[in-house]
PDB file of C-alpha atoms in Angstrom:
ATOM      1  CA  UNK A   1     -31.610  36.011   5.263  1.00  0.00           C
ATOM      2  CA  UNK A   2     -32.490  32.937   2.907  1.00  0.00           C
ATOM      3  CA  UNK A   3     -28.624  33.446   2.391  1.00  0.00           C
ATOM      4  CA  UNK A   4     -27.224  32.448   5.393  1.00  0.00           C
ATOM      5  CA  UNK A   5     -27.299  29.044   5.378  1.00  0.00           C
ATOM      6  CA  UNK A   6     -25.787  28.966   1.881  1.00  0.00           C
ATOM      7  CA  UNK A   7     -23.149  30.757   3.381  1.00  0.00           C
ATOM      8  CA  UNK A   8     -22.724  28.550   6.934  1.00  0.00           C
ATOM      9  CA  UNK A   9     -22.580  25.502   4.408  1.00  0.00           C
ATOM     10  CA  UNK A  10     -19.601  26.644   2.341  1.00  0.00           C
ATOM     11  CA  UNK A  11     -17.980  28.101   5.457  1.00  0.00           C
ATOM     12  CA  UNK A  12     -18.042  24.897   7.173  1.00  0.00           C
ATOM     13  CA  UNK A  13     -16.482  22.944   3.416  1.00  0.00           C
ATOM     14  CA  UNK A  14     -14.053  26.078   3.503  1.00  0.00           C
ATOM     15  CA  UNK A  15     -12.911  25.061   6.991  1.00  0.00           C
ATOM     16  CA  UNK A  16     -13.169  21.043   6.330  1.00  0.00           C
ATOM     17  CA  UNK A  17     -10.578  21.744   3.281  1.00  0.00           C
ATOM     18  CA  UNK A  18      -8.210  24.043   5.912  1.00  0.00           C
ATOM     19  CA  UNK A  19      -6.925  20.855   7.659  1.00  0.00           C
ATOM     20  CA  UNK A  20      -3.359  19.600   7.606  1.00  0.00           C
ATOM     21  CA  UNK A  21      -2.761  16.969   6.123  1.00  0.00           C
ATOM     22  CA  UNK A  22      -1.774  13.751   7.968  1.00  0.00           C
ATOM     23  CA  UNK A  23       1.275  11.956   7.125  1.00  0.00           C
ATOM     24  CA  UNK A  24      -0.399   9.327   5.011  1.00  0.00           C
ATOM     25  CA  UNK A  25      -2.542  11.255   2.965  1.00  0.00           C
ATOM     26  CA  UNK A  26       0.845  13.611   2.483  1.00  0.00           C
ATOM     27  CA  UNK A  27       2.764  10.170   1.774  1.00  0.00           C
ATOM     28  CA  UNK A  28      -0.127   9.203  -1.212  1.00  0.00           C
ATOM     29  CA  UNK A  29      -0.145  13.073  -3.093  1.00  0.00           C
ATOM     30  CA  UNK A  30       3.499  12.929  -3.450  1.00  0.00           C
ATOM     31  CA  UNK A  31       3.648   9.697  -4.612  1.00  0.00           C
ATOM     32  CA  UNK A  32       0.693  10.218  -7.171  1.00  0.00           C
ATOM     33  CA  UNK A  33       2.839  13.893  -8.153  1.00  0.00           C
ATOM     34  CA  UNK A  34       6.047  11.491  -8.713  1.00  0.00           C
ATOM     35  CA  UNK A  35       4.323   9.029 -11.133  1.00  0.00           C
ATOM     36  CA  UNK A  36       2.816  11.682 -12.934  1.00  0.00           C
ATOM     37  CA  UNK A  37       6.299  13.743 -13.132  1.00  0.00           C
ATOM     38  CA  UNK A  38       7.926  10.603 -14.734  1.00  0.00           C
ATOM     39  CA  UNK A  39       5.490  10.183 -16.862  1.00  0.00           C
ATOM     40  CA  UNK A  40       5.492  13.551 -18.302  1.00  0.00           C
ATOM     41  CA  UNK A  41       9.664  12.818 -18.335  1.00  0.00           C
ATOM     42  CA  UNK A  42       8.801   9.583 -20.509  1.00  0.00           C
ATOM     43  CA  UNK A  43       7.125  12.116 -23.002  1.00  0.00           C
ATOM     44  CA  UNK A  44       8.810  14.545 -22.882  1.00  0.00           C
ATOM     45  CA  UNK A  45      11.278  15.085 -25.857  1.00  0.00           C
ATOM     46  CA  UNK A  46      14.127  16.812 -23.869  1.00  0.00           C
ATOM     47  CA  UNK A  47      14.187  14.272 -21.148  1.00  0.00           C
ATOM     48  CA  UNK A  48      13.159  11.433 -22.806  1.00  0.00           C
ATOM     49  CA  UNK A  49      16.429  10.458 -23.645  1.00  0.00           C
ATOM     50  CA  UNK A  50      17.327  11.194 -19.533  1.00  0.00           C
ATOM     51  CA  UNK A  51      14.809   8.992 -18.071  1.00  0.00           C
ATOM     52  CA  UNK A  52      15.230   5.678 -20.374  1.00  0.00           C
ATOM     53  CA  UNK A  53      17.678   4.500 -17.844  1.00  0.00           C
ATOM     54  CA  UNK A  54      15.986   5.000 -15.090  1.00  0.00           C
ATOM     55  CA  UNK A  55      14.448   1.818 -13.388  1.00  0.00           C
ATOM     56  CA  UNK A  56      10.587   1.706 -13.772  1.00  0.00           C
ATOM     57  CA  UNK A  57       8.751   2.236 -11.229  1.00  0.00           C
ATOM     58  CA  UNK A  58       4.540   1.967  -9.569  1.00  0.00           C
ATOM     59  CA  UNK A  59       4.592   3.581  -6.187  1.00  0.00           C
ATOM     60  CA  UNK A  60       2.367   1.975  -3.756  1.00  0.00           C
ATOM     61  CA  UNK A  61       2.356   2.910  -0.061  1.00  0.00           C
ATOM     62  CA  UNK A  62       1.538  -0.018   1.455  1.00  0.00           C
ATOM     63  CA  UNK A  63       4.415  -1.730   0.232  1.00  0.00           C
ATOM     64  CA  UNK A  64       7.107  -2.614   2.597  1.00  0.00           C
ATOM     65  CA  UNK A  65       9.421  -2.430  -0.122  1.00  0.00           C
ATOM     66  CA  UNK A  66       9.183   1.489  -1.414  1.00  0.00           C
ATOM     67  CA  UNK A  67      11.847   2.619   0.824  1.00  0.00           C
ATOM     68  CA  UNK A  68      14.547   0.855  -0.552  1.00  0.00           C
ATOM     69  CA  UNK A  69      13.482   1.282  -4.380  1.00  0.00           C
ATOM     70  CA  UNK A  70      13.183   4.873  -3.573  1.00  0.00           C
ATOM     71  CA  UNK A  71      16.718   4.895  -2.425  1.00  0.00           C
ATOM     72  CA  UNK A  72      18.016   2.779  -5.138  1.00  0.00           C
ATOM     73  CA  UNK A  73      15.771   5.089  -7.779  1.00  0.00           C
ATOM     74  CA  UNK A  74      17.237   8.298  -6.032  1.00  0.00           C
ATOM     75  CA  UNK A  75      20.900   7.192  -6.530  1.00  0.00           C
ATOM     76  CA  UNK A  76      20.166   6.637 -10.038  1.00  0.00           C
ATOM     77  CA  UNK A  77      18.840   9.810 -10.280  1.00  0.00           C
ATOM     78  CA  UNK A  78      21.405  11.797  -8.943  1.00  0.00           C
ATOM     79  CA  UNK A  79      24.372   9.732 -10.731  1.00  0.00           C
ATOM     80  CA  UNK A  80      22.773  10.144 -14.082  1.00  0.00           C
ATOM     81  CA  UNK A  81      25.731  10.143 -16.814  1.00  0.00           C
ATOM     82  CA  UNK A  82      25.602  13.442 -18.237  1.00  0.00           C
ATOM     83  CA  UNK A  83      25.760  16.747 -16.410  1.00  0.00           C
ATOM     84  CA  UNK A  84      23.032  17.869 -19.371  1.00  0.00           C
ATOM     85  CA  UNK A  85      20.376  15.263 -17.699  1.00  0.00           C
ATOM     86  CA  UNK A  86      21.408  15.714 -13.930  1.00  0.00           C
ATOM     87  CA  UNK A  87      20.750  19.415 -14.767  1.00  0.00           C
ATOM     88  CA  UNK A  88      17.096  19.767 -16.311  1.00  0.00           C
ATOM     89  CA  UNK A  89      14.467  21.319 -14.460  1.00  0.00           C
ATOM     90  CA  UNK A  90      12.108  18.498 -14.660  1.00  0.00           C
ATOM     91  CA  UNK A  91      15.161  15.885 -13.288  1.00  0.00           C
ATOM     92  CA  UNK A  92      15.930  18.190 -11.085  1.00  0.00           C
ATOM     93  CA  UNK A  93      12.228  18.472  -9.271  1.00  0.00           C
ATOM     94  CA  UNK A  94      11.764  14.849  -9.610  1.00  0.00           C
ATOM     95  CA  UNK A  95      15.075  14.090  -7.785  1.00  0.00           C
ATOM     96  CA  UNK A  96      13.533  16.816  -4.569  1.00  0.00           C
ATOM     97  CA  UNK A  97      10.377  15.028  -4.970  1.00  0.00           C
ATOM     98  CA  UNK A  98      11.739  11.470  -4.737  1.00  0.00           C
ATOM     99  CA  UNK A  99      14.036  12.933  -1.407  1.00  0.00           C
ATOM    100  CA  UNK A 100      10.835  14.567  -0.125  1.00  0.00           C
ATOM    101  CA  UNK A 101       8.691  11.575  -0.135  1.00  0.00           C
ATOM    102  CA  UNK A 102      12.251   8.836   1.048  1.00  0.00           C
ATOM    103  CA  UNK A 103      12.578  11.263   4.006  1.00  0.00           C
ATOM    104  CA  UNK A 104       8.847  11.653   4.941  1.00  0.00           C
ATOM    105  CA  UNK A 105       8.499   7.617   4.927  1.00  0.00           C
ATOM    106  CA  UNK A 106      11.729   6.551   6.518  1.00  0.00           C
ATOM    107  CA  UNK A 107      12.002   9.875   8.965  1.00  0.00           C
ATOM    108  CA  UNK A 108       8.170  11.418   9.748  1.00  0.00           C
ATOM    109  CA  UNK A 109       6.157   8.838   9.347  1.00  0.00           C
ATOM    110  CA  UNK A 110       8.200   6.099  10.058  1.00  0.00           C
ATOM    111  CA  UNK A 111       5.724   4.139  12.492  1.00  0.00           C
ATOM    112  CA  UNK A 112       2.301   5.434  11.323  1.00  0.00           C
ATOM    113  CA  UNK A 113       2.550   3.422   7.755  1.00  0.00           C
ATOM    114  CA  UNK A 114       1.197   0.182   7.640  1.00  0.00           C
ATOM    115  CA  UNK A 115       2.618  -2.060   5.144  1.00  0.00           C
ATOM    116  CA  UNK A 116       0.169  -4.547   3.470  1.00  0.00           C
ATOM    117  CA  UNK A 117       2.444  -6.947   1.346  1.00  0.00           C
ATOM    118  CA  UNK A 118       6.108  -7.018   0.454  1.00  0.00           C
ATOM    119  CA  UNK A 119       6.319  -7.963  -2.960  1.00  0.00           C
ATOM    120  CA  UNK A 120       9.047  -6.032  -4.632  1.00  0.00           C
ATOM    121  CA  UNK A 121       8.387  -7.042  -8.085  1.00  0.00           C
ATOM    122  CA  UNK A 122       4.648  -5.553  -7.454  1.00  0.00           C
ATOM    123  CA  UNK A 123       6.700  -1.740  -7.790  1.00  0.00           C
ATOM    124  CA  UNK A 124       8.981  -2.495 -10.602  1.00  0.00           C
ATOM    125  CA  UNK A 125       5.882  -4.103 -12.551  1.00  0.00           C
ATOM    126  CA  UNK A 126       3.036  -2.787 -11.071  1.00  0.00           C
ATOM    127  CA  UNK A 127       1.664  -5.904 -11.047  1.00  0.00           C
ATOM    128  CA  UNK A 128       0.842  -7.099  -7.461  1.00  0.00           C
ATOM    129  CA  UNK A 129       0.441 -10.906  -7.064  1.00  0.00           C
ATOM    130  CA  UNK A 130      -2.151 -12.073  -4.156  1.00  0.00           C
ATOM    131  CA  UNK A 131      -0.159 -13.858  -0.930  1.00  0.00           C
ATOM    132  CA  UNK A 132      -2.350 -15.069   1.666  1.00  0.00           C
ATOM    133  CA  UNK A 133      -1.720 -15.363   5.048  1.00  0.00           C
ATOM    134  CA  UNK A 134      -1.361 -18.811   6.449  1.00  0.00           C
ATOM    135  CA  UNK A 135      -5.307 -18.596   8.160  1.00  0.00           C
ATOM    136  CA  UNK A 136      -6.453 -17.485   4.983  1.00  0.00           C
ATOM    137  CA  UNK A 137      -4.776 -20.232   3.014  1.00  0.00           C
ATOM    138  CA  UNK A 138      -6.135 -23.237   5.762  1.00  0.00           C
ATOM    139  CA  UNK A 139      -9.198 -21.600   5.406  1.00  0.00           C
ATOM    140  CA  UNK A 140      -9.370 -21.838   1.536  1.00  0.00           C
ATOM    141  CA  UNK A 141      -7.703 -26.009   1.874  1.00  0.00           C
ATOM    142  CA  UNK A 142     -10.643 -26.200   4.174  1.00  0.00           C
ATOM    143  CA  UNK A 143     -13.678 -25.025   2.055  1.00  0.00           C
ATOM    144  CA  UNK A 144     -12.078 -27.035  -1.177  1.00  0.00           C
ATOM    145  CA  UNK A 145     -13.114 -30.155   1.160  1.00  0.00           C
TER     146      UNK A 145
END
């Protein structure tokens, strides 16, 4: 009997850990499994010689931008100059998984993202630089005064 409880509390985690996932939280694992996949490619001494062309890259969600530098990344991956590179295993799931996440942005969730800057250089560099809004920059010339 002292039991039971132990058991209703794992049965209720069990059951918490059952739900589908939502579009964005879908949207963020793939794009966490892509940046690891390249940068097991980077390392990787059969495709390391594959993946130096390929444009770098820092996947962030709420970027307005990450639909077109996925399609511009997924053309380079699929026109890759040898048939040896278009052909490995590792290209090969990183070209699905690049499709899979382009499709699930600009098809599935298409309205349910919500974009928080557009600064494409932020994805190439993974360096985001601060904009503010126009109230938020009044408000900073105000408090200088």
């Amino acid at each position: 009997m002292r039991l039971a409880p132990f058991f209703c509390f794992f049965s209720f985690i069990w059951l918490a850990d059952c739900a589908p996932p939502t579009c964005y939280s879908r949207v963020l694992g793939l794009s966490k499994e892509i940046m690891d996949l390249l940068e097991k490619l980077h390392n990787y001494h059969l495709t390391k010689t594959c993946v130096e062309i390929l444009p770098k890259m820092f996947l962030d969600v709420h970027n307005s931008c990450i639909v077109t530098k996925l399609r511009d990344f997924l053309y380079v991956v699929e026109n890759l100059p040898t048939r040896y590179c278009r052909e490995r295993p590792r290209i090969v799931l990183l070209k699905r998984k690049v499709n899979n996440l382009y499709t699930i942005i600009n098809r599935i969730c298409y309205r349910d993202l919500v974009y928080f800057t557009d600064d494409c250089e932020a994805i190439e560099t993974g360096q985001s630089t601060p904009r503010y809004g126009e109230d938020r920059l009044q408000l900073l010339v105000e408090e200088k005064r």
